Coordinates of C-alpha atoms in Angstrom, one line a residue:
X12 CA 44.3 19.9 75.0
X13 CA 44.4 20.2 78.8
X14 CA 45.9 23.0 80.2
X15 CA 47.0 23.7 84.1
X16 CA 46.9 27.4 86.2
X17 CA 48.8 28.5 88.5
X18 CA 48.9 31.4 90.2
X19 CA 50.8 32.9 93.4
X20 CA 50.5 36.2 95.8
X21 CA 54.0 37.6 96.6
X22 CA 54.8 40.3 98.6
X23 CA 54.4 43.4 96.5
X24 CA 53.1 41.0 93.0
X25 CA 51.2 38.5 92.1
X26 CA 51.9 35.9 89.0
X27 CA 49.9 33.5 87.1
X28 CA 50.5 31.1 84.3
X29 CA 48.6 29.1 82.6
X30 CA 50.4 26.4 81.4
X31 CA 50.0 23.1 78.6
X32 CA 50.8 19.2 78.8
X33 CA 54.1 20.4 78.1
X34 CA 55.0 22.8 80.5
X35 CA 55.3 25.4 77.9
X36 CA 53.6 28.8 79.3
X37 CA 50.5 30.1 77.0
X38 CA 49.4 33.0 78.7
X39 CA 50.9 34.9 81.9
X40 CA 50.2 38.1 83.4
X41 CA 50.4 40.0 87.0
X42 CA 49.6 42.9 88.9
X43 CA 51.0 44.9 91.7
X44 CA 50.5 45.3 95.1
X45 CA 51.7 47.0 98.6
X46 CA 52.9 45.7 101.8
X47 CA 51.4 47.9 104.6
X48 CA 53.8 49.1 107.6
X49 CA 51.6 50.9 109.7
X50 CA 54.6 50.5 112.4
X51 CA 58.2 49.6 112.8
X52 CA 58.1 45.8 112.7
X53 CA 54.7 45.7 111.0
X54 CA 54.2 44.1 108.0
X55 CA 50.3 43.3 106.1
X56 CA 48.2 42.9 103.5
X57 CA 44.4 43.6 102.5
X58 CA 42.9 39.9 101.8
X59 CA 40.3 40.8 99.7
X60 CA 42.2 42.9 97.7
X61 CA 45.6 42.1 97.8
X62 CA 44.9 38.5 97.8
X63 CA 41.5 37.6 96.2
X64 CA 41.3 40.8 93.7
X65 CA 44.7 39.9 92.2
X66 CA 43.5 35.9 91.4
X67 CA 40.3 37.2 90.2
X68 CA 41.6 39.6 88.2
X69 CA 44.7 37.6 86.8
X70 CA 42.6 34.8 86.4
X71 CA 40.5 36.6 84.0
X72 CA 42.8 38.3 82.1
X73 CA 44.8 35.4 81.1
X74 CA 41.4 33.4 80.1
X75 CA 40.3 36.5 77.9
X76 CA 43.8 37.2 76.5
X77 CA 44.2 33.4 75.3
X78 CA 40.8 32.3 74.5
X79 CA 41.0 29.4 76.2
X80 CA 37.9 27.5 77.2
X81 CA 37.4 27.6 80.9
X82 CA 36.6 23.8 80.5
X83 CA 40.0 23.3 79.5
X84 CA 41.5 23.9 82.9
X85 CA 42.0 20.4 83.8
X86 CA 42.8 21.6 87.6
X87 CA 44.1 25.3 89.4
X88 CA 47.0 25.2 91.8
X89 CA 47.9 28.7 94.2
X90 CA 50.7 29.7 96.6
X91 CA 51.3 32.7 98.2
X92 CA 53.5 33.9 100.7
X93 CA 53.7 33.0 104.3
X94 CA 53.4 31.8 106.9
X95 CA 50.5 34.7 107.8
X96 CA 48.1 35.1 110.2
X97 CA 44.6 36.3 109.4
X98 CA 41.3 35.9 111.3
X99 CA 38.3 34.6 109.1
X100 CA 34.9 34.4 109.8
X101 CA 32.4 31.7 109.5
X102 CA 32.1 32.1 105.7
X103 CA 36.1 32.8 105.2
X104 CA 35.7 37.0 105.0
X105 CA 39.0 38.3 106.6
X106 CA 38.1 39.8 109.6
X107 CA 41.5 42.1 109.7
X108 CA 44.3 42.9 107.9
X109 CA 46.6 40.0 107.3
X110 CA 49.5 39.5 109.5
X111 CA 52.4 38.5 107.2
X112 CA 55.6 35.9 107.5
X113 CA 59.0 36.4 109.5
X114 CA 59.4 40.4 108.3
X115 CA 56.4 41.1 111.0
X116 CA 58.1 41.0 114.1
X117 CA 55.1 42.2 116.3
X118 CA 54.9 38.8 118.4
X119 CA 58.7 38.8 120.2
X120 CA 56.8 39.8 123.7
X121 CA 54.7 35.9 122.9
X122 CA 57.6 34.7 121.9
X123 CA 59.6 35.6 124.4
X124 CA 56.4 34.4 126.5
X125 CA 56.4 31.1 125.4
X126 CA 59.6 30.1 125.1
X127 CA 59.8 30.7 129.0
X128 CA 56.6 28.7 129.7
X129 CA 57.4 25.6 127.4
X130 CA 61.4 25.8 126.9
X131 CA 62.9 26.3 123.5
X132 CA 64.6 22.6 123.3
X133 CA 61.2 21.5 123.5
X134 CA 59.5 23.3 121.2
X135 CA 62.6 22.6 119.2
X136 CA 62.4 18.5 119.5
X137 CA 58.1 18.7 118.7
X138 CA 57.8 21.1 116.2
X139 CA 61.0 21.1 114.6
X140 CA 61.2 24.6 114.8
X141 CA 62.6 27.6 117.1
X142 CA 60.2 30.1 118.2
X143 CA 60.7 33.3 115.7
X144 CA 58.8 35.7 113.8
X145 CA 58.0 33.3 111.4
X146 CA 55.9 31.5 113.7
X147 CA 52.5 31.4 113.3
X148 CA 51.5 30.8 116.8
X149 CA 52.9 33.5 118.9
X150 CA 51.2 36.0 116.2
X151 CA 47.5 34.2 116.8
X152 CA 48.8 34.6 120.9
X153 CA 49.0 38.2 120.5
X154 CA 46.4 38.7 118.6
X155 CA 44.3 37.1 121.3
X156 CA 45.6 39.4 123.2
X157 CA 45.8 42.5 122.0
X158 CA 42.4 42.4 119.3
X159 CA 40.5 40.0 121.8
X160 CA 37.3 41.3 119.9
X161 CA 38.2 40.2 116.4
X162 CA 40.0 36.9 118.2
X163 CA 36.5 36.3 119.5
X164 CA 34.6 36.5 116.1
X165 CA 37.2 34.6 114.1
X166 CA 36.2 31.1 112.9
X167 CA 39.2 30.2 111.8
X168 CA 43.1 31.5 111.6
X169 CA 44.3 30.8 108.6
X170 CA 47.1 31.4 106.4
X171 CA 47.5 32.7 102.9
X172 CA 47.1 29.9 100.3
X173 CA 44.3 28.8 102.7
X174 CA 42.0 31.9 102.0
X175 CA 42.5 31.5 98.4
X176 CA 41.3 27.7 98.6
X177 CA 38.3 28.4 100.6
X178 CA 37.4 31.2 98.0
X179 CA 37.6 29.0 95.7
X180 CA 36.5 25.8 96.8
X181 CA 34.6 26.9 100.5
X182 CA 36.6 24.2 101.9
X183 CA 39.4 25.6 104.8
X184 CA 42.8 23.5 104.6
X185 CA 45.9 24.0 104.8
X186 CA 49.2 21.8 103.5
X187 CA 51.7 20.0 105.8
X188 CA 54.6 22.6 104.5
X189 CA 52.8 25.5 105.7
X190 CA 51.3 24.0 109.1
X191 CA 54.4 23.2 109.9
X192 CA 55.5 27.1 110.4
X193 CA 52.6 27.3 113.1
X194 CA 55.1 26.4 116.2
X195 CA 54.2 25.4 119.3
X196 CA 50.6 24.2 117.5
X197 CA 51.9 22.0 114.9
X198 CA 54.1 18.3 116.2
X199 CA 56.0 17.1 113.6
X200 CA 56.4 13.6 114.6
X201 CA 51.8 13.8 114.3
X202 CA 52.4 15.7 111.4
X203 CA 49.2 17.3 112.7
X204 CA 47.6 20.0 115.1
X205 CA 48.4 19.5 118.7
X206 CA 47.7 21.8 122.0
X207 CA 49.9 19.5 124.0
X208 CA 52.9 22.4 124.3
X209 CA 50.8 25.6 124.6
X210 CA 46.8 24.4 125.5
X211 CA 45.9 28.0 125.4
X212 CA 46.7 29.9 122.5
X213 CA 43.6 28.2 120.1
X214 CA 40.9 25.6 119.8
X215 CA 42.1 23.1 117.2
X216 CA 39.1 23.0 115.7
X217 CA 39.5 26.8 115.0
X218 CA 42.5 25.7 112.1
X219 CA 42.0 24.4 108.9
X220 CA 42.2 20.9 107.7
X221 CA 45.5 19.5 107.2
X222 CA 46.7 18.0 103.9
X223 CA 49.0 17.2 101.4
X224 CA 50.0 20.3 98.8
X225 CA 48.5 18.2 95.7
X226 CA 45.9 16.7 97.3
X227 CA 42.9 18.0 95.5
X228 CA 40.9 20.1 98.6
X229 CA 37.9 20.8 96.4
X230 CA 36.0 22.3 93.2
X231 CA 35.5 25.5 92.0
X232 CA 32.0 26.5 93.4
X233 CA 29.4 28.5 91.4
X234 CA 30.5 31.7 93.3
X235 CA 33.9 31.5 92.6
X236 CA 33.2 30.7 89.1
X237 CA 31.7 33.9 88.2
X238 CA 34.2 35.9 89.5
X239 CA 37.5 34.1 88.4
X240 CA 36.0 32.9 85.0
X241 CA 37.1 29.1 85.5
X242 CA 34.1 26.8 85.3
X243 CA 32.3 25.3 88.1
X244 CA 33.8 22.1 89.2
X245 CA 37.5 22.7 88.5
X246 CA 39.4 20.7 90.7
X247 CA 41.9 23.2 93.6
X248 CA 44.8 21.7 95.2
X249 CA 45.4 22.5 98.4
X250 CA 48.4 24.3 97.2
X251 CA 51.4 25.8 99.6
X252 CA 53.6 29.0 100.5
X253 CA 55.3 31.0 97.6
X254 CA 59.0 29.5 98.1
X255 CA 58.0 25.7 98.0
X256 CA 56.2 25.6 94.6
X257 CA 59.4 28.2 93.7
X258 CA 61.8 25.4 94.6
X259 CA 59.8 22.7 92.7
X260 CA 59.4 25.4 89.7
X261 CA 63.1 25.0 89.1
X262 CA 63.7 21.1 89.8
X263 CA 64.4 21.6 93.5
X264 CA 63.8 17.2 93.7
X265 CA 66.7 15.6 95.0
X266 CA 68.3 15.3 98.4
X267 CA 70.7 18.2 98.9
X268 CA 69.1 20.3 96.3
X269 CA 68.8 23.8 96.9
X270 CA 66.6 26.6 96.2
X271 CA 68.1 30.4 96.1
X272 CA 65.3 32.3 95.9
X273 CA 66.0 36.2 94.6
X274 CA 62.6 37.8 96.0
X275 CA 61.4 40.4 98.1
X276 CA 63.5 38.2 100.7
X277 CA 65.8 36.1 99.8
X278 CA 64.8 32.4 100.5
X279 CA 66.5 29.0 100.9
X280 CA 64.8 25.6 100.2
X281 CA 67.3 22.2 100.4
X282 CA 65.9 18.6 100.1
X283 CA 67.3 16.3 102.7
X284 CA 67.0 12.7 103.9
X285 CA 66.1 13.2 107.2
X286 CA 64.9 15.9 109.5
X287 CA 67.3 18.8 109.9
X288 CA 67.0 20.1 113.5
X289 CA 68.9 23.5 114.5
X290 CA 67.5 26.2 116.0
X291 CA 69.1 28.8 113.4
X292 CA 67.4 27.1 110.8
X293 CA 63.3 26.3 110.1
X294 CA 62.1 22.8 109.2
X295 CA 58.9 21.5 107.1
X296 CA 58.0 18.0 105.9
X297 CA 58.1 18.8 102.1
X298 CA 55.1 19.0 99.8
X299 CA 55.0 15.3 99.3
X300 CA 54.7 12.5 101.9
X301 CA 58.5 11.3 103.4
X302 CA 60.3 14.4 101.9
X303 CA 61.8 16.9 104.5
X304 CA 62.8 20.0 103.6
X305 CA 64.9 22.9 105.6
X306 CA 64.8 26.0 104.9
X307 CA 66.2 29.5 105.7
X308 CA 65.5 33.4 105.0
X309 CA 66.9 36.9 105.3
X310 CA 64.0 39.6 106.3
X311 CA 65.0 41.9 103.6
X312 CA 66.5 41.8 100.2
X313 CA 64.6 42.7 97.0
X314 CA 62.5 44.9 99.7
X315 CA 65.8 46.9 100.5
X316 CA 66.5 47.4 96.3
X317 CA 63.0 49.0 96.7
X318 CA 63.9 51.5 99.7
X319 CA 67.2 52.3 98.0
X320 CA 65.5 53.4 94.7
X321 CA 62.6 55.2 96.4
X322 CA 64.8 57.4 98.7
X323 CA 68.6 57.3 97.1
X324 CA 67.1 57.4 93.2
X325 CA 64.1 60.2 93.1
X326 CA 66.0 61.6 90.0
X327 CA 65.5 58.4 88.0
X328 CA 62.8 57.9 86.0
X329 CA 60.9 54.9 88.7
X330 CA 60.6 52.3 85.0
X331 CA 64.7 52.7 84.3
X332 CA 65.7 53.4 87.9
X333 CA 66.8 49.6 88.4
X334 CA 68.6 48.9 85.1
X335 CA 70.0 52.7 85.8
X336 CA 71.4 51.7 89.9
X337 CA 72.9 48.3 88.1
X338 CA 74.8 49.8 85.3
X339 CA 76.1 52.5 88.5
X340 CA 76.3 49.3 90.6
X341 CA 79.1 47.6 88.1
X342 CA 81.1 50.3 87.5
X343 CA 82.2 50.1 91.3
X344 CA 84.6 47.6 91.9
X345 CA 83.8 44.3 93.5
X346 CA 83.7 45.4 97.4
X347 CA 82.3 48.7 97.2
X348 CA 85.1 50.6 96.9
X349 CA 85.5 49.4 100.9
X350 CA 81.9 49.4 101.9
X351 CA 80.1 47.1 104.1
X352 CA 76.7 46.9 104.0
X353 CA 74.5 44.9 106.9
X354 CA 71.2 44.4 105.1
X355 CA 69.6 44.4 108.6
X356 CA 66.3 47.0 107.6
X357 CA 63.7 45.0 109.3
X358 CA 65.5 43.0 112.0
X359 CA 66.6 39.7 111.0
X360 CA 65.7 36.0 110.3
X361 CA 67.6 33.0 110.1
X362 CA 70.2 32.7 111.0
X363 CA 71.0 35.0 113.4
X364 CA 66.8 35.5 114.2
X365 CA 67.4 38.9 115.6
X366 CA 64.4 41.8 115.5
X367 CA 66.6 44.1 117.3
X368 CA 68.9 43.7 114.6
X369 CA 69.7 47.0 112.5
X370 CA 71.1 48.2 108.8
X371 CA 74.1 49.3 108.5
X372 CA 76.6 51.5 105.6
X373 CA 79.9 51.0 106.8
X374 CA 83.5 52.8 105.7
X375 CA 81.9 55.6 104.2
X376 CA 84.3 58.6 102.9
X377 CA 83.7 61.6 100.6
X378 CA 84.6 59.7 97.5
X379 CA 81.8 57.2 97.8
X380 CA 79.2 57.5 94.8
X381 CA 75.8 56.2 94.9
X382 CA 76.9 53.0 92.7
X383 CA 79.0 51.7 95.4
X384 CA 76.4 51.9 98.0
X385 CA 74.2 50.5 95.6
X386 CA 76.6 47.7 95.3
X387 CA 77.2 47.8 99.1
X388 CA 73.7 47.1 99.5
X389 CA 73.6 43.9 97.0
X390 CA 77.1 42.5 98.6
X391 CA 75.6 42.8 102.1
X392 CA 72.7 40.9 100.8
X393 CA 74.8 37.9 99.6
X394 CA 76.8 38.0 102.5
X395 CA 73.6 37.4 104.4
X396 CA 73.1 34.4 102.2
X397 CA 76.1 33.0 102.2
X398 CA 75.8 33.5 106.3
X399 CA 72.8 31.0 105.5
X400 CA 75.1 28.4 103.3
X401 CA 77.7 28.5 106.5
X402 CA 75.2 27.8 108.6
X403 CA 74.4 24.6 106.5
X404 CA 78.1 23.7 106.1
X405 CA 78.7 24.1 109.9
X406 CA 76.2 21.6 110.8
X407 CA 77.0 19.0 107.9
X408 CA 74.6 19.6 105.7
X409 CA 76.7 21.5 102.6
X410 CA 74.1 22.0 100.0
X411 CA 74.8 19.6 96.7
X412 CA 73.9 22.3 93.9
X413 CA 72.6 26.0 94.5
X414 CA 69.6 26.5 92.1
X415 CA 68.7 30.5 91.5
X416 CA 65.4 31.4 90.7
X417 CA 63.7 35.0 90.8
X418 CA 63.8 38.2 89.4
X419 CA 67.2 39.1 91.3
X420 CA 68.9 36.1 88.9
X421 CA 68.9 39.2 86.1
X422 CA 71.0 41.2 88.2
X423 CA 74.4 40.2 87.5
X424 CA 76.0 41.9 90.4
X425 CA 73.9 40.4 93.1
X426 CA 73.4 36.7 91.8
X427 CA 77.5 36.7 90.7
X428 CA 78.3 38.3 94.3
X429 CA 76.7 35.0 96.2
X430 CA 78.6 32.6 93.8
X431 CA 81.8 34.8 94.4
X432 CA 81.2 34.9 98.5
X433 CA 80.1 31.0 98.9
X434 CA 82.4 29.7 96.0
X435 CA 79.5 27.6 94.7
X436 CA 78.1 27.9 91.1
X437 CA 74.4 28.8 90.8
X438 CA 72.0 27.2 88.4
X439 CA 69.6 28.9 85.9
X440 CA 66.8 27.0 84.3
X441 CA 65.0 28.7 81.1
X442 CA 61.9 29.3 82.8
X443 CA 61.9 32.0 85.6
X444 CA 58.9 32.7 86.1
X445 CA 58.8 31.1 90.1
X446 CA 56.0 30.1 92.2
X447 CA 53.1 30.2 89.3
X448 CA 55.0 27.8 87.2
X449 CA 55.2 25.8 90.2
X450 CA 51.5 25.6 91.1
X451 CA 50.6 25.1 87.5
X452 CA 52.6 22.0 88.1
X453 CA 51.7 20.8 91.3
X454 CA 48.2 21.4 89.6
X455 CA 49.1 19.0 86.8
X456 CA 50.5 16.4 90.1
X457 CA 47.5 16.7 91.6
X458 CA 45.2 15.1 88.7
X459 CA 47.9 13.0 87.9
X460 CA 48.7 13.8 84.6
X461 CA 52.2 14.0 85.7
X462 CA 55.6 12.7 87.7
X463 CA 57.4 14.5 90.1
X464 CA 61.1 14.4 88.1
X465 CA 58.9 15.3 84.8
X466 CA 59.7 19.1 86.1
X467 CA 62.9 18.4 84.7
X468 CA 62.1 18.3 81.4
X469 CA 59.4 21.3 82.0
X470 CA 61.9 23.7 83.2
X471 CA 65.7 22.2 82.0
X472 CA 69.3 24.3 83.0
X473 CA 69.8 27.3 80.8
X474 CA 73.2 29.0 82.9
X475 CA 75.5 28.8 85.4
X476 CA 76.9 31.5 87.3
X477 CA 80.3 30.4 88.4
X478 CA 82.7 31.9 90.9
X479 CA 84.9 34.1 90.1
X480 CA 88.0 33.1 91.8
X481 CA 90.2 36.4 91.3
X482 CA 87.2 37.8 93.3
X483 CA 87.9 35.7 96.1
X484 CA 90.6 37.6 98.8
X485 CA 88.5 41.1 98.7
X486 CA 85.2 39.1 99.2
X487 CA 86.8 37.4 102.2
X488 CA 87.8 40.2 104.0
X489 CA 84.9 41.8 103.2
X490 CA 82.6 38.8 104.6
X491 CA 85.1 38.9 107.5
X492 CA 84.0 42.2 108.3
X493 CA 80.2 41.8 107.8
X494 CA 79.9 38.9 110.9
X495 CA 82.3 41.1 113.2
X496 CA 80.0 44.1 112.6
X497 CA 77.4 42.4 114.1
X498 CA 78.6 41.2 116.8
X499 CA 80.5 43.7 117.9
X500 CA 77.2 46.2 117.7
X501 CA 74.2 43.6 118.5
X502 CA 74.1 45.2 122.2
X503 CA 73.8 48.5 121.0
X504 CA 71.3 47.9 118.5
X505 CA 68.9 46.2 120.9
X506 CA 69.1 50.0 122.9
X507 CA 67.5 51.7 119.5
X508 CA 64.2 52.1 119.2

């Protein structure tokens, strides 16, 4: 039997599957990691062992623990999170800490930069994108800039997924998705690298090759071999970020679909006809030729269940301390006994795209108890996702179905507070494990042993989480409150440090 891996980097874990002709998972396993902040608005990684240690690692372990035979790998797919920015040299060693996605706000001084020296409805008609700290090239602009030595040395500047191939495979490329996040570099009417906006940030032929996500970018090379355990000659797709092979994981195929992603951030994914253009929002060409995808992403959400546990929860034991908060969590009413949570810890992404932007506990008083803030905190969360949805609604484009996906899906307070603040159901498929599942089957695409819609019958609907209308009037007002927080505060939050 043929069998397909998968395996993704996330922002404090990584996952891998390996999965049969079925879809039906036969081994799994993961490993932790930690997201460096060595300052406010800082966010990295350690490539070689954040990134590369956990594949290795998880790639051996689920070999060993199933006893399957290497050469029955039929191909490897990998995602991880991004966009990042990380300097390589000529044989694909990191040459610096990774610079991750949209929760690094280093680059608003480039930004700012180049949006004066090319215009932001320019940048917005060619690359389909605003400027923000989820693009790539302001971050390579100040890392010319302010690590001129390393810029120097670099080969290459690449992104996550694209390290991982070129471990694997020695060849450096890069899928259309993901290039599409390094604004003003990337035209989307080329669909390719172009120094036509900004001729001095970087050398085209210092980015990797561009190419579809299941296009097949190379084989596993004798080096890579020994320390993965797959045999020589296994065929790598090119593979993509995290939250597109998430989207496709749960059956995220059809115009209007959309992925609700419950991560470390919560991400949104929706299929549409044509090109979505709004400055609020961030646009890709999906992971297959003609698709178009827009998508959208709040800067912190499962990270913020993290820092509520680690400062609010010492007394819990850490391995019960979530279940624990929960239980606390539904035992306050829905609205937080009248608390108002802005969710703003690292700045903020779409839509508001604001690194000034601040957290916030509002309506405190003396009879507050540590479950409603924790429930504070997972309202203010799906308020900032249903700020997303509006956001979609406002410019015509109302999501046809909301499919969940992530870890967050088993919290019922969270996943059943987005459903009661949008008004839209949520679906559940069986299988949630995410991104893995999805790179074991864009690994499966990629060698053809499979259709796109056959992730239906890989991953079918399991639940729905449906609103709960009596919920309704105290999550309005509630919701009301949230936008006119920020609003009414933004200028004094851009005077903090």
């Amino acid at each position: 039997m043929n069998y397909y891996l998968g395996i993704d980097i996330g922002t404090f874990r990584s996952k891998g599957v390996i999965v049969d002709t079925s879809g039906h998972v036969v081994a799994s396993a993961s490993k932790p990691h930690r997201m460096l902040v060595p300052q406010s608005g800082w966010a990295e990684h350690r490539p070689k062992q954040d990134w590369w240690g956990d594949f290795t690692t998880i790639c051996k372990k689920m070999l060993a623990d199933s006893g399957i035979a290497p050469n029955s790998i039929r191909a490897v797919g990998a995602s991880a999170i991004g966009p990042c920015m990380l300097p390589v040299d000529d044989d694909g060693e990191a040459l610096s800490n990774a610079v991750l996605y949209g929760v690094d706000t280093r680059a608003s001084k480039e930004i700012d930069e180049l949006n004066a020296a090319i215009g932001p409805d320019r940048i917005l008609e060619r690359c389909g994108n605003a400027l923000t700290s989820q693009s790539v090239g302001p971050k390579i602009l100040w890392l010319k800039k302010n690590r001129p030595e390393v810029f120097r040395k670099a080969a290459k500047i690449v992104t996550s997924t694209t390290y991982l191939v070129q471990k694997l495979t020695g060849e450096c490329v890069i899928d259309h998705y993901s290039a599409a996040n390094f604004s003003p570099i990337y035209v989307v009417e080329k669909q390719g690298w172009s120094t036509e906006l900004a001729p001095d940030i970087i050398d085209i032929e210092r980015l990797p090759n561009i190419m579809w996500t299941t296009a097949v970018a190379g084989h596993v090379t004798t080096r890579a071999a020994r320390a993965t355990g797959l045999a020589q000659g296994t065929p790598v797709i090119a593979g993509t970020i995290d939250a597109a092979a998430e989207a496709l994981s749960v059956g995220v195929v059809r115009q209007g679909d959309t992925m609700v992603m419950y991560g470390s951030t919560v991400f949104t994914i929706m299929l549409s006809k044509n090109r979505i253009e709004d400055p609020r929002l961030w646009y890709a060409p999906w992971l297959f030729p003609g698709g178009h995808a827009s998508m959208a992403g709040l800067a912190t959400s499962g990270t913020l269940t993290h820092w509520f546990r680690d400062q609010a929860a010492r007394d819990l034991d850490p391995d019960e301390a979530f279940a624990n908060l929960s239980r606390e969590a539904e035992a306050s009413p829905p609205g937080a006994n009248g608390l108002v949570m802005l969710p703003y810890f690292s700045g903020e992404r779409t839509p508001i795209h604001d690194p000034d932007a601040k957290g916030m506990i509002f309506g405190l008083n003396l009879t507050h108890r540590r479950g409603d803030l924790y429930r504070a905190l997972l309202e203010g969360i799906a308020c900032g996702t249903n700020h997303i949805i509006e956001t979609y609604r406002d410019i015509g484009h109302m999501p046809g179905s909301l499919i969940a996906v992530g870890g967050g899906t088993r919290n019922r307070v969270w996943s059943q507070a987005v459903s009661d603040i949008s008004g839209m159901a949520q679906t559940v498929c069986q299988n949630s494990v995410g991104a893995s599942y999805g790179d074991a089957f864009l690994a499966a695409l990629g060698v053809g042993d499979v259709s796109k819609r056959d992730i239906l019958t890989w991953n079918p609907e399991e639940r729905r989480i449906k609103p709960d209308r009596k919920n309704r009037p105290v999550y309005e007002r509630r919701y009301k409150v949230f936008r006119q927080l920020y609003e009414r505060t933004r200028d004094l939050m851009a005077e903090l440090p």
